[in-house]
Short mmCIF file of C-alpha atoms and ligand atoms in Angstrom, two decimals:
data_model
loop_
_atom_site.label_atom_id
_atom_site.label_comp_id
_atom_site.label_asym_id
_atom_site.label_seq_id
_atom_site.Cartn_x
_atom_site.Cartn_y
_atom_site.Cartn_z
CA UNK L 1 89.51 176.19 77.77
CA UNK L 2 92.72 178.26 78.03
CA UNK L 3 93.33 180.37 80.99
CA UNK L 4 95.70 182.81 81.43
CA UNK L 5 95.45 183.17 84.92
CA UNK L 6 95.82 180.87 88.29
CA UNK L 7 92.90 178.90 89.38
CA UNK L 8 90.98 180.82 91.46
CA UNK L 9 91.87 184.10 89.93
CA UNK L 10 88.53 186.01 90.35
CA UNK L 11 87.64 184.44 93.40
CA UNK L 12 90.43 183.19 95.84
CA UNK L 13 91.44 184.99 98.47
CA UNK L 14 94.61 186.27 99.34
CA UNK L 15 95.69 183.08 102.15
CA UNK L 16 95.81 180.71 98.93
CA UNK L 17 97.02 183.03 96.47
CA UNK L 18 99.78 184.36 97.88
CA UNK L 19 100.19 183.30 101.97
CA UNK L 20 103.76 184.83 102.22
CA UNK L 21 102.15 188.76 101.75
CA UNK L 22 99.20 187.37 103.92
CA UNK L 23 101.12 186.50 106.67
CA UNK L 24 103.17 189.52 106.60
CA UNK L 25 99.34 191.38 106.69
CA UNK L 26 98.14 189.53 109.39
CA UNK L 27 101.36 190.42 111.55
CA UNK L 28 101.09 193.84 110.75
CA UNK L 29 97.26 193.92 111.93
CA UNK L 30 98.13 191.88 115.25
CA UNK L 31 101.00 194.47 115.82
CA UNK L 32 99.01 197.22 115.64
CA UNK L 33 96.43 195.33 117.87
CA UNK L 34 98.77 194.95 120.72
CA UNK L 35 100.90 197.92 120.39
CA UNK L 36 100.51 201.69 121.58
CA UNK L 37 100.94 203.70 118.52
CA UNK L 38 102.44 207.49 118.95
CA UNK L 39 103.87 207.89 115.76
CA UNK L 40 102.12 211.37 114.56
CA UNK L 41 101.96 210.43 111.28
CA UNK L 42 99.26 207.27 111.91
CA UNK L 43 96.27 206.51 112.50
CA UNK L 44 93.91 203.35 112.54
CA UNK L 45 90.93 204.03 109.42
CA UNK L 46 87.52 202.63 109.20
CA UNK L 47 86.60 199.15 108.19
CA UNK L 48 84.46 200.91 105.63
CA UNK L 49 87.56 203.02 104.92
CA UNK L 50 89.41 199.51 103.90
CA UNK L 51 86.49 198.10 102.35
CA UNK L 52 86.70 201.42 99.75
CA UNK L 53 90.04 200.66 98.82
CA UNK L 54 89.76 197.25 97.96
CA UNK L 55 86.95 197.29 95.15
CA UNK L 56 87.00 196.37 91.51
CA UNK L 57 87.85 200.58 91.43
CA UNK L 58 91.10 199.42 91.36
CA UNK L 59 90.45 198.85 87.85
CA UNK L 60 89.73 202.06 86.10
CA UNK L 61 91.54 204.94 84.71
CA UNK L 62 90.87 208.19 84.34
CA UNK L 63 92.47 211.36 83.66
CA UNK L 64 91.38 214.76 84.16
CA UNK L 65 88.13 215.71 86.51
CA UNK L 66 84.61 214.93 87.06
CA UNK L 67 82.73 215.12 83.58
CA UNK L 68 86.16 216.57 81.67
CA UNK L 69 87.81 212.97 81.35
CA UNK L 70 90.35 212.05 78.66
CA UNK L 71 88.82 207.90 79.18
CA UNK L 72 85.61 206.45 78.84
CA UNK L 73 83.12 204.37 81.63
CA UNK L 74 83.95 207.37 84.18
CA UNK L 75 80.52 207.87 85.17
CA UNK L 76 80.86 205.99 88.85
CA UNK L 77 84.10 207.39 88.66
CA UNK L 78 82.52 210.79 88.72
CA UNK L 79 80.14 210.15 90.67
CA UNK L 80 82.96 208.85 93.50
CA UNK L 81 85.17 212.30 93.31
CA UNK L 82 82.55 214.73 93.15
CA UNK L 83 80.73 213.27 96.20
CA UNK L 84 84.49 213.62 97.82
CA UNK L 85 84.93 216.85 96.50
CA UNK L 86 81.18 218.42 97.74
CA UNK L 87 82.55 216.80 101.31
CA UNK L 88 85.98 218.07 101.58
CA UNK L 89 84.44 221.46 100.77
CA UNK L 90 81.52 221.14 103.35
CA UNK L 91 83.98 219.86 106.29
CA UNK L 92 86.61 222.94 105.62
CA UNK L 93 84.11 225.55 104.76
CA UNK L 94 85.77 226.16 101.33
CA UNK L 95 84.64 226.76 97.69
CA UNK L 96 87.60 224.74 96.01
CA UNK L 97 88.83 221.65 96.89
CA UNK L 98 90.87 218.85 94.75
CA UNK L 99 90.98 215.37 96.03
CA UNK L 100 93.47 213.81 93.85
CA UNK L 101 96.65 214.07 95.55
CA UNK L 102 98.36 210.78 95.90
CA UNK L 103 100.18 212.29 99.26
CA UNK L 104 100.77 215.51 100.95
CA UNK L 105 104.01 215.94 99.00
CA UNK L 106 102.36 215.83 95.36
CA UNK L 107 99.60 218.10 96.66
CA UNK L 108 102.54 220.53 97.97
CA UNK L 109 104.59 220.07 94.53
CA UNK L 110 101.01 220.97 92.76
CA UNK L 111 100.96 224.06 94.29
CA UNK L 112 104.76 224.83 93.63
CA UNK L 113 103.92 224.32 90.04
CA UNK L 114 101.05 226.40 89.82
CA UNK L 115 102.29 229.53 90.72
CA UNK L 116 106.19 228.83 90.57
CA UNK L 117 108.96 228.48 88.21
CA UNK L 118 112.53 227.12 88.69
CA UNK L 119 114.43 229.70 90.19
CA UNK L 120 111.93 231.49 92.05
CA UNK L 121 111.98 232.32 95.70
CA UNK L 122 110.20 230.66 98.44
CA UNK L 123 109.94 231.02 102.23
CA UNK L 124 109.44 227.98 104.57
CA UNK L 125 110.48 226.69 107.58
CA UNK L 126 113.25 224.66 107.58
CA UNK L 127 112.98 220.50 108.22
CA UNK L 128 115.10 220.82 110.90
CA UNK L 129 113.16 223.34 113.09
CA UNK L 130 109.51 221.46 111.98
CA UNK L 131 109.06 221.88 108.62
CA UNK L 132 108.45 219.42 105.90
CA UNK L 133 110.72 217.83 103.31
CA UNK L 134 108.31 219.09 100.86
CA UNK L 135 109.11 222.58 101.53
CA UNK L 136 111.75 223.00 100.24
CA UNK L 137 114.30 220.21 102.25
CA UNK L 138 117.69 220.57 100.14
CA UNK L 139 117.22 216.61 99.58
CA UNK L 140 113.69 216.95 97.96
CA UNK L 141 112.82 218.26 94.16
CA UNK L 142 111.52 221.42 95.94
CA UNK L 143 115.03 222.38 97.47
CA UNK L 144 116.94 221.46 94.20
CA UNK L 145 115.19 223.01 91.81
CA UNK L 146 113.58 226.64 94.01
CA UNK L 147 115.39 229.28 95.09
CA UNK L 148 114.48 228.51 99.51
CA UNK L 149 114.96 230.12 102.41
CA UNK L 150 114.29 229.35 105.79
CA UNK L 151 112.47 230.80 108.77
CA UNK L 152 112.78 229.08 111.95
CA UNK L 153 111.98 228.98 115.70
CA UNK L 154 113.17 231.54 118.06
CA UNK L 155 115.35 229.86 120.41
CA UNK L 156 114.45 230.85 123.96
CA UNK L 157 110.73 229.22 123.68
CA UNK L 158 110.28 227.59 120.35
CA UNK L 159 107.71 229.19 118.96
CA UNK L 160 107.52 230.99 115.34
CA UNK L 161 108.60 234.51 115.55
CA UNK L 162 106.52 236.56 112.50
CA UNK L 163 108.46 239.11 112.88
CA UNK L 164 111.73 237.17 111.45
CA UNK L 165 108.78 235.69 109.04
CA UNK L 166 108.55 239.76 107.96
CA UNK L 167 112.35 240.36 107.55
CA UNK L 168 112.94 237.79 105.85
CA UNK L 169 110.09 238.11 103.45
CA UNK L 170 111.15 242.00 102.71
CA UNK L 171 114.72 241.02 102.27
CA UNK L 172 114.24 237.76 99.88
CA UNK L 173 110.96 238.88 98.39
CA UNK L 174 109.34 235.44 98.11
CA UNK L 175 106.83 234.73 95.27
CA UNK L 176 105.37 231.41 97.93
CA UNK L 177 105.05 231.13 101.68
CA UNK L 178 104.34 227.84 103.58
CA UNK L 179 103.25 227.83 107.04
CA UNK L 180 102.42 224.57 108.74
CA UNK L 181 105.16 221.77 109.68
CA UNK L 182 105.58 218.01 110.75
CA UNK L 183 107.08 218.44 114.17
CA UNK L 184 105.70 221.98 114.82
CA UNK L 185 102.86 221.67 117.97
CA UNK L 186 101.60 224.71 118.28
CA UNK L 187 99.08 227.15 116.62
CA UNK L 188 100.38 229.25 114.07
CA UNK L 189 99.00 232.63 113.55
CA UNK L 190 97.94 232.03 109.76
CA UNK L 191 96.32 235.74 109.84
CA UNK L 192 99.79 236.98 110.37
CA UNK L 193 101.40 234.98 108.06
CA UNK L 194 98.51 236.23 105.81
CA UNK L 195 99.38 239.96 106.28
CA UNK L 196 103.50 239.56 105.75
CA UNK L 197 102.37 237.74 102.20
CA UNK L 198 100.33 240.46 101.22
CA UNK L 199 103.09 242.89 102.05
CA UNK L 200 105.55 241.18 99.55
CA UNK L 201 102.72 240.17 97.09
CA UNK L 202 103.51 236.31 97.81
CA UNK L 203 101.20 233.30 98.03
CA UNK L 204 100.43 231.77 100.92
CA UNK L 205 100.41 228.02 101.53
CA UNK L 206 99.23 226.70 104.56
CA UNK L 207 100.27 222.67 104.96
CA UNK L 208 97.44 221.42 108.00
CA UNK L 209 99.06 217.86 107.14
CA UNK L 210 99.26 217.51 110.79
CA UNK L 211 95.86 218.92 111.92
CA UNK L 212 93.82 218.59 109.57
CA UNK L 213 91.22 216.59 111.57
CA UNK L 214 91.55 219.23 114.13
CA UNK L 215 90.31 222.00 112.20
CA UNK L 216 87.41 219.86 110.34
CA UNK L 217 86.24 219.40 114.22
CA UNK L 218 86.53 222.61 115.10
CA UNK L 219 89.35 221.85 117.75
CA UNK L 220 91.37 224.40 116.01
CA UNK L 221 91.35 227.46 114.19
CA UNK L 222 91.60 226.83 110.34
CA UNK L 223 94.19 228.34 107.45
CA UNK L 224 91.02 228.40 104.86
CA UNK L 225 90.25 231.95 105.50
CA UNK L 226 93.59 233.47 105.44
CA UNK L 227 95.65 231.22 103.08
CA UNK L 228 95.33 231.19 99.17
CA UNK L 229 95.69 227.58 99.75
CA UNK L 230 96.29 225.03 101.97
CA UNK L 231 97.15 221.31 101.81
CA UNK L 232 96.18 218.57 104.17
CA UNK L 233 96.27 214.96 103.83
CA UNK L 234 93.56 212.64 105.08
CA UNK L 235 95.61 210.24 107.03
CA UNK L 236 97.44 210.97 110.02
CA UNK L 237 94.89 213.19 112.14
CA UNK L 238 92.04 213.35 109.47
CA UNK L 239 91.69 209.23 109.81
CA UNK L 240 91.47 208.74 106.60
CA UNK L 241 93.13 206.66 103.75
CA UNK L 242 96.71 207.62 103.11
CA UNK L 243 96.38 210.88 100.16
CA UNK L 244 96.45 214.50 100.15
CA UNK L 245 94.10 217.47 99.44
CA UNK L 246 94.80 220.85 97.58
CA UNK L 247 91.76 223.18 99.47
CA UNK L 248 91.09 227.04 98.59
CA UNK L 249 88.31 229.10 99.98
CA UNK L 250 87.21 230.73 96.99
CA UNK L 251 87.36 229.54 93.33
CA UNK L 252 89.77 232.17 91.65
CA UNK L 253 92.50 229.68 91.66
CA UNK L 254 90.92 226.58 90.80
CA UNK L 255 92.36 226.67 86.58
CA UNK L 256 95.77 227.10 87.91
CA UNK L 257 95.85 224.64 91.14
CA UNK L 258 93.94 221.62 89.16
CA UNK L 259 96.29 221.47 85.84
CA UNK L 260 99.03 221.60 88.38
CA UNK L 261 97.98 218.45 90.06
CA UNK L 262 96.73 217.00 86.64
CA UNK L 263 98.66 217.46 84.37
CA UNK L 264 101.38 218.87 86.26
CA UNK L 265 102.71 216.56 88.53
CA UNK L 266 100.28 213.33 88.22
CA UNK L 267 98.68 211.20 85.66
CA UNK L 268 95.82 209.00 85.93
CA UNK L 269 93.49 209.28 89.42
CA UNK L 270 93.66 206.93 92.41
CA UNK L 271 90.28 205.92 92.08
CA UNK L 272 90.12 203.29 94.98
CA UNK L 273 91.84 205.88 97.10
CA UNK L 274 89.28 208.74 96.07
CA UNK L 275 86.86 206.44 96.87
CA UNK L 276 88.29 206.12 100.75
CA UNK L 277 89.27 209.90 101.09
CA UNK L 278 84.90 210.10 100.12
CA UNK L 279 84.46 207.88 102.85
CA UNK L 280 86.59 209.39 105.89
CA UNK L 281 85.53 213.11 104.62
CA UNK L 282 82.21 211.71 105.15
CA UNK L 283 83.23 210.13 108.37
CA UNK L 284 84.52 213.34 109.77
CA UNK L 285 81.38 215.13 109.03
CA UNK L 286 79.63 213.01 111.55
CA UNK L 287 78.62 214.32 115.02
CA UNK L 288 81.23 211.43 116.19
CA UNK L 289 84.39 213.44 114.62
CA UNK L 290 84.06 216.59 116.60
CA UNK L 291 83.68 214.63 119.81
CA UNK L 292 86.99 212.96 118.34
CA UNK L 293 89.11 216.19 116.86
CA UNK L 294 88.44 217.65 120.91
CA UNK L 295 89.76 214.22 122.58
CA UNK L 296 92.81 213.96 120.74
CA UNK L 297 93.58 217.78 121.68
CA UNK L 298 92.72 217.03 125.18
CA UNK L 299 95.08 213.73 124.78
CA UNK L 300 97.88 215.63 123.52
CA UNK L 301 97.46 218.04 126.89
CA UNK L 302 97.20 215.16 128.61
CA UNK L 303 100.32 213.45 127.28
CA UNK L 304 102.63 216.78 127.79
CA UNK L 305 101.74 217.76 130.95
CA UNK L 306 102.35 214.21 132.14
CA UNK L 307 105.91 214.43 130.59
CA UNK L 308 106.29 217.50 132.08
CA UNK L 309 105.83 217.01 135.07
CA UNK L 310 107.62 213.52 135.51
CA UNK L 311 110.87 216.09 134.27
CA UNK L 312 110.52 215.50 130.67
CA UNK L 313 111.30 218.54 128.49
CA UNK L 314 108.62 219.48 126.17
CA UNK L 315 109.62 222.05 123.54
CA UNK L 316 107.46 225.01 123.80
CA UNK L 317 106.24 223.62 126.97
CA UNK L 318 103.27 221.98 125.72
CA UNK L 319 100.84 221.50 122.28
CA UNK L 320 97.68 222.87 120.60
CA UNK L 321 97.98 220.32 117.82
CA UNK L 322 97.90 216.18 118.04
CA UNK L 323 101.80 216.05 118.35
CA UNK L 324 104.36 216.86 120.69
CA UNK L 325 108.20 217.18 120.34
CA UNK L 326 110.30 215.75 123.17
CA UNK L 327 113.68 217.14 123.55
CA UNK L 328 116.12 214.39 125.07
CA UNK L 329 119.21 216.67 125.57
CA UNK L 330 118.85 217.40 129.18
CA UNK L 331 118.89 213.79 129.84
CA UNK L 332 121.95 213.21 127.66
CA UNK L 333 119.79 210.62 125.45
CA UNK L 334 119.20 210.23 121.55
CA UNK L 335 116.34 210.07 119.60
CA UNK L 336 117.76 206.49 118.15
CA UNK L 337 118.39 205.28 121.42
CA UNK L 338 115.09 206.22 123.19
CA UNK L 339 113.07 205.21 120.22
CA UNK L 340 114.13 202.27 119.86
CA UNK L 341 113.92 201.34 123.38
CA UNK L 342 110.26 202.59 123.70
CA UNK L 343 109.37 200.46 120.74
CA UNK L 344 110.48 197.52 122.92
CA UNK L 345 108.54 197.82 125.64
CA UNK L 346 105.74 198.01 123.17
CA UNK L 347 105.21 201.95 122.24
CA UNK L 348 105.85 203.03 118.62
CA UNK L 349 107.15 206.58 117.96
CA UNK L 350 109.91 208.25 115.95
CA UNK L 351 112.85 209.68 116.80
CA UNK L 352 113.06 213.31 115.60
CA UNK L 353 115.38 216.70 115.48
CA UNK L 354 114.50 219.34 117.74
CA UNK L 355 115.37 222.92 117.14
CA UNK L 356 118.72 223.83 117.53
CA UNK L 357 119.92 220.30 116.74
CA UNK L 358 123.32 219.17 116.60
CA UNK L 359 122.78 215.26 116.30
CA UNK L 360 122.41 213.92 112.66
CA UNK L 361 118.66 213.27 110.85
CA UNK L 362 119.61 209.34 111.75
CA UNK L 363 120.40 209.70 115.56
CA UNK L 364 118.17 213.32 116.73
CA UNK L 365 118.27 214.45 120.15
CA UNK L 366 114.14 214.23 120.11
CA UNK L 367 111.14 212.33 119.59
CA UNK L 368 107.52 212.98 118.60
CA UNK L 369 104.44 211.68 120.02
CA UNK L 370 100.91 212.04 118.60
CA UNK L 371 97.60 210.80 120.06
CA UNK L 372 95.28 210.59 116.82
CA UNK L 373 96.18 206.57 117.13
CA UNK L 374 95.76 205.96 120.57
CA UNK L 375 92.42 208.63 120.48
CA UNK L 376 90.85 206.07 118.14
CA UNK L 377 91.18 203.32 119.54
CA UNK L 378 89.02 204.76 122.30
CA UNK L 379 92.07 206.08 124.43
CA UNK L 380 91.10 209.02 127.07
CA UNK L 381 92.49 210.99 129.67
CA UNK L 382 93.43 208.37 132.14
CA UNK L 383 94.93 206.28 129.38
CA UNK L 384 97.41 208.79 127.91
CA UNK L 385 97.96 209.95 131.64
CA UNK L 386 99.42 205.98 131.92
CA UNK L 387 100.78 205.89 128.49
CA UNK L 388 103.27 209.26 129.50
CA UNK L 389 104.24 207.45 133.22
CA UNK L 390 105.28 204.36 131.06
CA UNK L 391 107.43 206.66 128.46
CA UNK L 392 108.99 207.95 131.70
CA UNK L 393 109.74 205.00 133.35
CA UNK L 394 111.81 203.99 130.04
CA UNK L 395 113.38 207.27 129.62
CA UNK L 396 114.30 207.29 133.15
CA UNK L 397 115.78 203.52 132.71
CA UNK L 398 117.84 204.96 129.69
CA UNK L 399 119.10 207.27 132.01
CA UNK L 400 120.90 205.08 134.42
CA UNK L 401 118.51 204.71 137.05
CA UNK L 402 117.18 201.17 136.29
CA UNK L 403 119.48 198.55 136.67
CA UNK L 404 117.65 196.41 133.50
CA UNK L 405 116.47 197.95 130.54
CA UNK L 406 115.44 194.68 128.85
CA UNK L 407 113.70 194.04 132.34
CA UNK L 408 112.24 197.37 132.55
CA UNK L 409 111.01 197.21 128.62
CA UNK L 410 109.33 194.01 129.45
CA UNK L 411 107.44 194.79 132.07
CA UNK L 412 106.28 198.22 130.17
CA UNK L 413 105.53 195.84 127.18
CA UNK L 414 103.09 193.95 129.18
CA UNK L 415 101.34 196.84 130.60
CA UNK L 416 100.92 198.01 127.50
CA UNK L 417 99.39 195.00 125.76
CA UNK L 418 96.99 194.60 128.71
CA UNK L 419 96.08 198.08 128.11
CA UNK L 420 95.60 197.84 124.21
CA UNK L 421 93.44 194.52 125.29
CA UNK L 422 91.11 196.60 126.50
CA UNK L 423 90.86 198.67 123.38
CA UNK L 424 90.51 196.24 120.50
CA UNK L 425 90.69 196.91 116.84
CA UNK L 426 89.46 194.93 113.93
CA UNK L 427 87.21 192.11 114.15
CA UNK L 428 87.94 192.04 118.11
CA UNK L 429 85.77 194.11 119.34
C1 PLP U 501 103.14 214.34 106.35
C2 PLP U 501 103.27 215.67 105.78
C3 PLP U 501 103.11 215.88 104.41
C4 PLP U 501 102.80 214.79 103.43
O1 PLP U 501 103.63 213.75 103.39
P1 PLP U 501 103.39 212.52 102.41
O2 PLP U 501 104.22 211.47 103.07
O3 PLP U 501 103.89 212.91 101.10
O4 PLP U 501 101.93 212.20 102.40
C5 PLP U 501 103.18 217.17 103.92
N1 PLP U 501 103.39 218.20 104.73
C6 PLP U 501 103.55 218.04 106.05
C7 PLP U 501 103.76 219.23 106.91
C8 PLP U 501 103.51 216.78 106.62
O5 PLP U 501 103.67 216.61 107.92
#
């Protein structure tokens, strides 16, 4: 008999098939084993979460929604998003909710395209004060082809000003307003937001990217009932698999906001990634979750006053959300610099601009922590209470005050791996 595959094609595993891609996996998993991770943007999923994404899933197409599909054999299919939809709706308390986003981005775009055309105004924050590339960065499709302006930070404290929000709004007449950033850490008033889009007739977007997990355990107050819409995705704080969500409280917009994800800006669904968003927005409907969302607040407390008080300088002082935004200028340090140092001695975070910036996007004068990572892996008070005397100690070495920096970044490195020891992941626990 002919075959046109390898031996072993519908049964080998991955070793045989292919050990150069396994071996780069299995690093990847014993890194994040051993490592403290404090990049915002992660998280560590489920096993059940990985065990969605790699089914025979993989294998179907559709196109459109649940019982409106342009292919045949969707009724699992079906079944898969509408048990994902009923969830995401449940956990935010909303009537509308699309799960097909293959990021936060192409939920974001979705939205541009439903109520925007080419030329039209919107109002954002900009990247460089804590926004989000997708809202309208001049690099992205969103800041080539829309007409944007910016809001930003006020500069004495940090925080959003709504009142510039309102001037700006009356003067440039927006048709779309985002709220909601990457490297913002506080709460933003979405009711105010709310009432300056009502006073120039705009929509408003609310992007949770960044809390989502937050608000679905009640750590935090949520956009749903002030926004027309708001995005989230379900990795990063919502410990999900990596995907976005387009969520409305009521139904009024649902025509508009589903042909912009489909056919607008996507084709065919992520099945096996539907499939894990229907697992972790059934995960974070669990008793477990809230008990989670309130830890990684308290973490993130934890983390910035530890900074702060070992002379660290935490923009805005301190966080209501899982991140936190270091600024390095008083100590004369880059982001580049400090990041990579901290990854070193064994703790992962980026580098990022604060506001007010005058370093390039590839040097910064900042960097951003977030504890959804750490949080998961079973990380508490005391933990995160080490983990910020440990980002001081290199920060202070960076400085000038420690003779060594390679010393001093291997003798954080080792504290830190006896610390994740305790706090296995995967098959070691
Ligand atoms: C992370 C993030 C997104 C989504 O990013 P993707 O990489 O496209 O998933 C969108 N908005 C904000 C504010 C974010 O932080």
């Amino acid at each position: 008999m002919t075959s046109f595959c390898h031996p072993g094609y519908f049964d080998a595993g991955l070793a045989d098939v292919d050990p150069e891609i396994h071996a780069a996996l299995a690093a990847e998993e014993d890194r994040q084993r051993d490592g403290v991770e404090l990049i915002a943007s992660e998280n560590i999923v489920s096993r059940a979460t990985l065990e969605a994404l790699g089914t025979a899933m993989v294998n179907k197409t559709v196109e459109g929604y649940p019982g409106r599909r342009y292919y045949g054999g969707a009724e699992h299919a079906d079944m898969i998003e509408q048990i994902a939809i009923d969830r995401a709706k449940a956990l935010f308390a909303c009537d509308y909710a699309n799960v097909q986003p293959h990021s936060g981005s192409q939920a974001n775009l979705a939205v541009f395209l439903a109520f925007l055309k080419p030329g039209d105004t919107v109002l954002s924050m900009s990247l460089s004060e804590g926004g989000h590339l997708s809202h309208g960065s001049t690099a992205n499709l969103t800041g080539k082809w829309f007409n944007i302006i910016h809001y930003g930070v006020r500069e004495d404290d940090g925080f959003i000003d709504t009142d510039q929000v309102q001037v700006l709004a009356e003067k440039h007449q927006p048709k779309l307003i985002i709220c909601g950033g990457s490297a913002y850490p506080r709460c933003i008033d979405f009711q105010a937001f709310r009432a300056v889009a009502d006073s120039v007739d705009a929509i408003l977007l609310a992007d949770m990217a960044h809390f989502a997990g937050l608000v679905a355990g009640g750590a935090h107050s949520s956009p749903i009932p002030h926004a027309h819409v708001s995005t989230a995705t379900t990795y990063k704080n919502l410990r999900g698999v990596r995907g976005g969500l387009i969520l409305a409280g009521e139904t009024s917009l649902e025509r508009k906001l589903n042909s912009g994800v489909f056919p607008g800006v996507q084709g065919s669904v992520i099945l096996n990634a539907v499939a894990a968003k229907a697992v972790c927005l059934g995960e974070a409907l669990r008793p477990e979750f809230k008990a989670y969302a309130h830890n990684v607040l308290n973490n993130a407390r934890v983390l910035a006053a530890t900074l702060v008080d070992r002379g660290v300088d935490i923009v805005t002082g301190g966080t209501d959300t899982p991140l936190m935004l270091v600024d390095l200028r008083p100590k004369n340090l880059t982001g580049v610099v400090a990041s990579d140092s901290l990854e070193r001695a064994g703790l992962t975070c980026n580098k990022n601009g604060v506001p007010g910036d005058m370093q390039p996007p590839g040097i910064t004068s900042g960097l951003r922590f977030g504890v959804s990572a750490g949080t998961t892996r079973g990380f508490g008070a005391q933990e995160f209470e080490i983990v910020g005397n440990l980002i001081a100690d290199v920060l202070c070495g960076l400085e000038g005050k420690t003779a060594d920096q390679g010393q001093l970044e291997g003798r954080v490195a080792a504290e830190v791996k006896a610390m994740t020891q305790r706090f296995p992941i995967y098959g070691t626990g």
